[in-house]
Tab-separated table of C-alpha atoms (C1' of nucleotides) in Angstrom:
chain	number	residue	atom	x	y	z
A	1	MET	CA	0.143	-0.148	-0.122
A	2	SER	CA	2.759	2.456	-1.359
A	3	ASN	CA	1.175	4.783	-3.558
A	4	LEU	CA	-2.590	4.791	-3.478
A	5	LYS	CA	-2.318	8.784	-3.694
A	6	VAL	CA	-3.247	10.322	-6.853
A	7	LEU	CA	-0.930	13.093	-7.235
A	8	PRO	CA	-2.021	15.516	-4.262
A	9	LEU	CA	-0.451	18.488	-6.242
A	10	LEU	CA	-0.661	21.966	-5.298
A	11	GLU	CA	-4.111	24.057	-5.757
A	12	PRO	CA	-6.687	21.524	-5.658
A	13	GLU	CA	-8.983	24.387	-5.191
A	14	ALA	CA	-10.338	24.605	-8.650
A	15	PRO	CA	-10.609	28.328	-8.932
A	16	GLU	CA	-14.555	27.989	-9.598
A	17	ALA	CA	-14.741	30.252	-12.827
A	18	VAL	CA	-13.015	33.183	-11.734
A	19	VAL	CA	-12.195	34.882	-14.826
A	20	PRO	CA	-14.814	36.862	-16.757
A	21	CYS	CA	-15.237	38.924	-13.412
A	22	CYS	CA	-17.143	42.095	-13.768
A	23	PRO	CA	-18.613	45.051	-15.462
A	24	PRO	CA	-17.212	48.816	-14.781
A	25	LEU	CA	-18.598	49.717	-11.247
A	26	THR	CA	-20.416	52.907	-12.974
A	27	GLU	CA	-21.839	50.968	-15.631
A	28	ARG	CA	-25.018	49.668	-13.802
A	29	PRO	CA	-25.632	48.289	-10.051
A	30	PHE	CA	-23.883	44.931	-9.670
A	31	THR	CA	-26.302	41.766	-9.057
A	32	ALA	CA	-25.998	39.560	-6.324
A	33	GLU	CA	-23.816	37.123	-7.703
A	34	GLU	CA	-21.390	39.861	-9.674
A	35	ALA	CA	-20.947	41.054	-6.174
A	36	GLU	CA	-20.190	37.710	-4.871
A	37	ARG	CA	-17.731	36.708	-6.966
A	38	THR	CA	-15.983	40.272	-6.945
A	39	ALA	CA	-16.082	41.013	-3.245
A	40	ARG	CA	-13.934	37.631	-2.732
A	41	MET	CA	-11.314	39.210	-4.673
A	42	PHE	CA	-11.192	42.351	-2.741
A	43	LYS	CA	-12.051	40.614	0.491
A	44	ALA	CA	-8.377	38.353	-0.178
A	45	LEU	CA	-6.711	41.702	-0.620
A	46	GLY	CA	-8.577	43.328	2.505
A	47	ASP	CA	-5.853	41.679	4.911
A	48	PRO	CA	-2.549	43.845	5.186
A	49	VAL	CA	-0.615	40.726	5.744
A	50	ARG	CA	-1.799	39.493	2.499
A	51	LEU	CA	-1.579	42.769	0.550
A	52	ARG	CA	2.225	42.812	1.514
A	53	LEU	CA	2.513	39.125	0.180
A	54	PHE	CA	0.577	39.922	-2.781
A	55	SER	CA	2.888	43.176	-3.736
A	56	ALA	CA	5.934	41.245	-2.708
A	57	VAL	CA	5.004	38.462	-5.402
A	58	ALA	CA	4.044	41.249	-7.756
A	59	SER	CA	7.194	42.985	-7.542
A	60	HIS	CA	9.640	40.515	-7.409
A	61	ALA	CA	12.118	39.860	-10.129
A	62	GLY	CA	11.111	37.589	-12.706
A	63	GLY	CA	7.369	37.961	-11.891
A	64	GLU	CA	7.552	34.863	-9.543
A	65	ALA	CA	8.757	34.515	-5.916
A	66	CYS	CA	9.085	31.495	-3.485
A	67	VAL	CA	7.834	31.525	-0.239
A	68	CYS	CA	11.330	32.017	1.604
A	69	ASP	CA	11.837	35.164	-0.405
A	70	ILE	CA	8.602	36.942	0.712
A	71	SER	CA	8.034	35.363	4.509
A	72	ASP	CA	9.319	38.427	6.164
A	73	VAL	CA	6.102	40.136	7.091
A	74	GLY	CA	5.921	39.846	10.630
A	75	VAL	CA	3.876	36.674	11.246
A	76	SER	CA	4.706	32.878	11.554
A	77	GLN	CA	5.576	30.501	8.636
A	78	PRO	CA	2.028	28.787	8.841
A	79	THR	CA	0.217	31.939	8.875
A	80	VAL	CA	2.159	32.678	5.365
A	81	SER	CA	0.986	29.677	4.278
A	82	HIS	CA	-2.390	30.220	5.221
A	83	HIS	CA	-2.580	33.620	3.581
A	84	LEU	CA	-0.970	32.472	0.496
A	85	LYS	CA	-3.585	29.779	-0.004
A	86	LYS	CA	-6.352	32.390	0.543
A	87	LEU	CA	-4.825	34.426	-2.538
A	88	ARG	CA	-4.804	31.339	-4.611
A	89	GLU	CA	-8.140	30.288	-3.755
A	90	ALA	CA	-9.534	33.986	-4.744
A	91	GLY	CA	-7.796	33.628	-8.271
A	92	LEU	CA	-4.893	36.298	-7.837
A	93	LEU	CA	-2.042	34.238	-7.531
A	94	THR	CA	-0.866	30.643	-8.965
A	95	SER	CA	1.797	28.390	-7.511
A	96	GLU	CA	4.112	25.745	-8.701
A	97	ARG	CA	6.503	23.490	-7.003
A	98	ARG	CA	10.001	23.218	-8.341
A	99	GLY	CA	12.240	21.210	-6.249
A	100	THR	CA	12.263	22.133	-2.596
A	101	TRP	CA	10.622	25.454	-3.305
A	102	VAL	CA	7.509	26.525	-4.156
A	103	TYR	CA	7.085	29.531	-6.197
A	104	TYR	CA	3.825	31.963	-6.717
A	105	ARG	CA	3.253	34.311	-9.589
A	106	VAL	CA	0.294	36.841	-10.029
A	107	GLU	CA	-2.589	35.964	-12.085
A	108	PRO	CA	-2.340	38.704	-14.609
A	109	SER	CA	-6.358	38.610	-16.135
A	110	VAL	CA	-7.892	38.531	-12.934
A	111	VAL	CA	-5.875	41.670	-11.682
A	112	ALA	CA	-6.285	43.661	-14.797
A	113	ALA	CA	-9.872	42.941	-14.680
A	114	LEU	CA	-10.199	44.472	-11.113
A	115	GLY	CA	-8.294	47.750	-12.352
A	116	LYS	CA	-10.603	48.076	-15.433
A	117	MET	CA	-13.237	48.031	-12.898
A	118	LEU	CA	-12.185	50.733	-10.802
A	119	GLY	CA	-10.250	52.670	-13.465
A	120	ASN	CA	-13.087	53.937	-15.213
A	121	LEU	CA	-13.904	56.180	-12.062
A	122	GLY	CA	-11.247	58.612	-11.998
E	1	MET	CA	-31.390	72.661	28.400
E	2	SER	CA	-32.445	72.430	24.708
E	3	ASN	CA	-29.295	73.156	22.228
E	4	LEU	CA	-26.258	72.257	24.066
E	5	LYS	CA	-25.318	69.711	21.325
E	6	VAL	CA	-22.849	70.772	18.852
E	7	LEU	CA	-23.949	70.099	15.383
E	8	PRO	CA	-24.029	66.558	15.625
E	9	LEU	CA	-23.555	66.492	11.358
E	10	LEU	CA	-22.681	63.137	9.665
E	11	GLU	CA	-19.552	61.789	9.406
E	12	PRO	CA	-17.492	62.831	12.607
E	13	GLU	CA	-15.343	59.849	11.746
E	14	ALA	CA	-12.444	61.823	10.200
E	15	PRO	CA	-11.271	60.013	7.194
E	16	GLU	CA	-7.561	59.657	8.774
E	17	ALA	CA	-5.759	60.680	5.915
E	18	VAL	CA	-6.919	58.305	3.698
E	19	VAL	CA	-5.895	60.098	0.381
E	20	PRO	CA	-2.408	59.958	-0.832
E	21	CYS	CA	-3.154	55.966	-0.628
E	22	CYS	CA	-0.502	53.915	-2.457
E	23	PRO	CA	2.281	53.089	-4.882
E	24	PRO	CA	1.592	50.841	-8.116
E	25	LEU	CA	1.728	46.965	-6.631
E	26	THR	CA	4.631	46.215	-8.841
E	27	GLU	CA	6.683	48.939	-7.907
E	28	ARG	CA	8.031	47.639	-4.660
E	29	PRO	CA	6.765	45.482	-1.783
E	30	PHE	CA	4.168	47.204	0.420
E	31	THR	CA	5.588	48.176	3.681
E	32	ALA	CA	3.624	47.374	6.755
E	33	GLU	CA	1.719	50.782	6.994
E	34	GLU	CA	0.921	51.249	3.057
E	35	ALA	CA	-0.585	48.028	3.361
E	36	GLU	CA	-2.546	48.749	6.241
E	37	ARG	CA	-4.109	52.045	4.728
E	38	THR	CA	-4.699	50.498	1.464
E	39	ALA	CA	-6.277	46.746	2.894
E	40	ARG	CA	-8.812	49.166	4.757
E	41	MET	CA	-10.391	50.132	1.289
E	42	PHE	CA	-9.919	46.646	-0.154
E	43	LYS	CA	-11.611	45.181	2.913
E	44	ALA	CA	-14.413	47.845	2.630
E	45	LEU	CA	-15.373	46.451	-0.760
E	46	GLY	CA	-14.621	43.091	0.302
E	47	ASP	CA	-18.337	42.361	1.346
E	48	PRO	CA	-21.076	41.398	-1.276
E	49	VAL	CA	-23.728	43.809	0.255
E	50	ARG	CA	-21.125	46.494	0.400
E	51	LEU	CA	-19.784	46.067	-3.365
E	52	ARG	CA	-23.421	46.382	-4.392
E	53	LEU	CA	-24.202	49.252	-2.243
E	54	PHE	CA	-20.984	51.188	-3.576
E	55	SER	CA	-21.911	50.145	-7.098
E	56	ALA	CA	-25.159	51.479	-6.720
E	57	VAL	CA	-24.108	54.863	-5.861
E	58	ALA	CA	-21.315	54.831	-8.386
E	59	SER	CA	-23.871	54.070	-11.343
E	60	HIS	CA	-26.709	56.283	-9.990
E	61	ALA	CA	-27.523	59.112	-12.112
E	62	GLY	CA	-26.172	62.532	-10.893
E	63	GLY	CA	-23.648	60.737	-9.170
E	64	GLU	CA	-25.263	60.513	-5.932
E	65	ALA	CA	-27.920	58.538	-4.292
E	66	CYS	CA	-29.981	58.307	-1.296
E	67	VAL	CA	-30.085	55.772	0.897
E	68	CYS	CA	-33.521	54.987	-0.070
E	69	ASP	CA	-32.471	54.717	-3.950
E	70	ILE	CA	-30.120	51.791	-3.194
E	71	SER	CA	-31.652	49.806	-0.133
E	72	ASP	CA	-32.934	47.067	-2.211
E	73	VAL	CA	-29.904	44.708	-1.634
E	74	GLY	CA	-31.549	42.018	0.628
E	75	VAL	CA	-30.752	42.848	4.192
E	76	SER	CA	-32.352	45.164	6.640
E	77	GLN	CA	-32.464	48.805	6.706
E	78	PRO	CA	-30.232	49.290	9.684
E	79	THR	CA	-27.572	46.565	8.132
E	80	VAL	CA	-27.653	49.109	4.940
E	81	SER	CA	-26.682	51.948	7.251
E	82	HIS	CA	-23.802	50.004	8.772
E	83	HIS	CA	-22.600	49.302	5.734
E	84	LEU	CA	-22.570	52.419	4.262
E	85	LYS	CA	-20.681	53.989	7.382
E	86	LYS	CA	-18.228	51.050	7.062
E	87	LEU	CA	-17.630	52.676	3.307
E	88	ARG	CA	-17.682	56.087	4.560
E	89	GLU	CA	-15.104	55.336	7.206
E	90	ALA	CA	-12.864	53.507	4.445
E	91	GLY	CA	-12.927	57.151	2.437
E	92	LEU	CA	-14.673	55.456	-0.402
E	93	LEU	CA	-18.190	57.419	-0.097
E	94	THR	CA	-19.220	60.814	1.240
E	95	SER	CA	-22.556	61.521	2.817
E	96	GLU	CA	-24.648	64.631	3.214
E	97	ARG	CA	-28.152	65.051	4.571
E	98	ARG	CA	-30.403	67.318	2.322
E	99	GLY	CA	-33.816	67.655	4.085
E	100	THR	CA	-35.184	64.214	5.382
E	101	TRP	CA	-32.854	62.348	3.147
E	102	VAL	CA	-29.359	61.226	3.274
E	103	TYR	CA	-27.392	61.406	-0.209
E	104	TYR	CA	-24.028	59.331	-0.871
E	105	ARG	CA	-21.752	59.802	-3.279
E	106	VAL	CA	-18.406	58.156	-4.334
E	107	GLU	CA	-15.160	59.931	-3.581
E	108	PRO	CA	-13.473	59.830	-6.996
E	109	SER	CA	-9.548	60.585	-5.945
E	110	VAL	CA	-9.218	57.528	-3.516
E	111	VAL	CA	-10.969	55.293	-6.346
E	112	ALA	CA	-8.851	56.576	-8.833
E	113	ALA	CA	-5.887	55.844	-6.793
E	114	LEU	CA	-7.190	52.246	-6.285
E	115	GLY	CA	-7.489	51.748	-9.990
E	116	LYS	CA	-3.910	52.843	-10.899
E	117	MET	CA	-2.523	50.909	-8.165
E	118	LEU	CA	-4.077	47.896	-9.969
E	119	GLY	CA	-3.864	48.707	-13.672
E	120	ASN	CA	-0.286	48.581	-14.251
E	121	LEU	CA	-0.363	44.852	-13.863
E	122	GLY	CA	-2.070	43.929	-17.012
Q	1	DC	C1'	-46.480	70.081	19.689
Q	2	DT	C1'	-47.803	65.830	17.405
Q	3	DT	C1'	-46.852	62.661	14.361
Q	4	DG	C1'	-44.911	60.049	10.915
Q	5	DA	C1'	-40.881	58.773	7.368
Q	6	DG	C1'	-35.766	58.525	6.314
Q	7	DG	C1'	-31.601	57.279	8.862
Q	8	DT	C1'	-28.665	55.993	12.431
Q	9	DT	C1'	-27.052	53.840	16.668
Q	10	DC	C1'	-27.411	50.319	20.239
Q	11	DG	C1'	-26.929	45.593	22.038
Q	12	DA	C1'	-27.152	41.000	21.241
Q	13	DC	C1'	-25.994	37.019	18.894
Q	14	DA	C1'	-24.152	33.358	15.517
Q	15	DT	C1'	-20.174	32.883	12.590
Q	16	DA	C1'	-15.951	33.967	10.111
Q	17	DT	C1'	-11.173	35.227	10.209
Q	18	DG	C1'	-6.322	35.746	11.737
Q	19	DT	C1'	-3.154	33.794	14.438
Q	20	DC	C1'	-0.325	30.608	16.782
Q	21	DT	C1'	1.623	25.629	17.899
Q	22	DA	C1'	2.337	20.913	16.905
Q	23	DT	C1'	2.486	17.905	13.258
Q	24	DG	C1'	2.676	16.267	8.205
Q	25	DT	C1'	4.366	15.849	3.519
Q	26	DT	C1'	7.471	16.511	-0.080
Q	27	DG	C1'	11.731	16.644	-2.349
Q	28	DA	C1'	17.227	16.806	-2.235
Q	29	DC	C1'	21.082	15.127	-0.505
Q	30	DA	C1'	24.196	12.098	2.220
M	1	DT	C1'	17.571	4.711	4.311
M	2	DG	C1'	17.839	8.651	7.095
M	3	DT	C1'	17.779	13.429	7.693
M	4	DC	C1'	16.982	18.153	6.913
M	5	DA	C1'	14.901	22.101	4.848
M	6	DA	C1'	10.551	24.087	2.710
M	7	DC	C1'	5.720	24.228	3.063
M	8	DA	C1'	1.610	22.797	4.184
M	9	DT	C1'	-2.211	21.073	6.990
M	10	DA	C1'	-4.650	20.559	11.756
M	11	DG	C1'	-6.732	21.769	15.702
M	12	DA	C1'	-7.188	25.362	19.091
M	13	DC	C1'	-8.373	30.203	20.305
M	14	DA	C1'	-9.402	35.213	20.626
M	15	DT	C1'	-11.224	38.744	18.076
M	16	DA	C1'	-13.569	40.713	14.080
M	17	DT	C1'	-17.539	40.808	11.361
M	18	DG	C1'	-22.077	40.658	9.563
M	19	DT	C1'	-27.012	40.491	10.773
M	20	DC	C1'	-31.129	41.375	13.351
M	21	DG	C1'	-35.019	43.902	16.036
M	22	DA	C1'	-35.394	47.833	19.132
M	23	DA	C1'	-34.918	52.311	20.158
M	24	DC	C1'	-33.399	56.930	18.963
M	25	DC	C1'	-32.753	61.056	16.154
M	26	DT	C1'	-33.703	64.813	12.500
M	27	DC	C1'	-36.907	66.695	9.640
M	28	DA	C1'	-41.454	68.357	7.449
M	29	DA	C1'	-46.047	68.799	7.618
M	30	DG	C1'	-50.310	69.235	9.680
DNA sequence: CTTGAGGTTCGACATATGTCTATGTTGACA
DNA sequence: TGTCAACATAGACATATGTCGAACCTCAAG
């Protein structure tokens, strides 16, 4: 009974159709469903530690960073892991294991959609 | 003892220097202080009901809406009031009483800053 | 001054969230 | 095979959050 396991890869969360996202905020009132999907992303960015982690990944050379590169945010390592998981589940980050390290990068399409949704207000 | 009160106007919250906001997310990792300030706004938009209220104000004719115009979001009226207060405290909305009604409008500078912060990622 | 409508505040409550320590899992290397 | 380093998961706990009904405040109109 050695390898019954079926590839317990990272991100088994299934980002639940997160991509199309949202109309501009000024176009019309959001429906309940649109608000539910969109709020999930804002909520993910609504924690200071997560925002620092996200910014650290987004600004890191090469567009990606391993956890060890960005873990210096003042909380324990399991807490960092927990927040990165939340960002993944919100569809804002993706992760990939290479050797000992796990690399995170931002999901560009989703973030661009968020920006567009807010940008038309200025 | 009739009018000892000193103008109990709306918004006694003092938006605590919310305006300058934030560098682009890709420029460099956020400091703890930047993250704290910015996360407050994202957090405010991270609830479905609040996002619907915000979108309703942002998309309303004339750039403003009274509470009665946007209260149909499936929660009680006190809850609507509570969420609008959160959006005010986050610096995203301003309010003004005119006669019987209270009108809300979006704070354009803050929202534009948020959009810019996200936009450079696409 | 009384009444009623539009909004806010209060107090209570259940649930969600952020954090930790302890423990697992995975891969590299001896 | 054993060990170590990098991350993830599990469980526990205190606090924050969203929600409601009830009570309060403001204004306008009798």
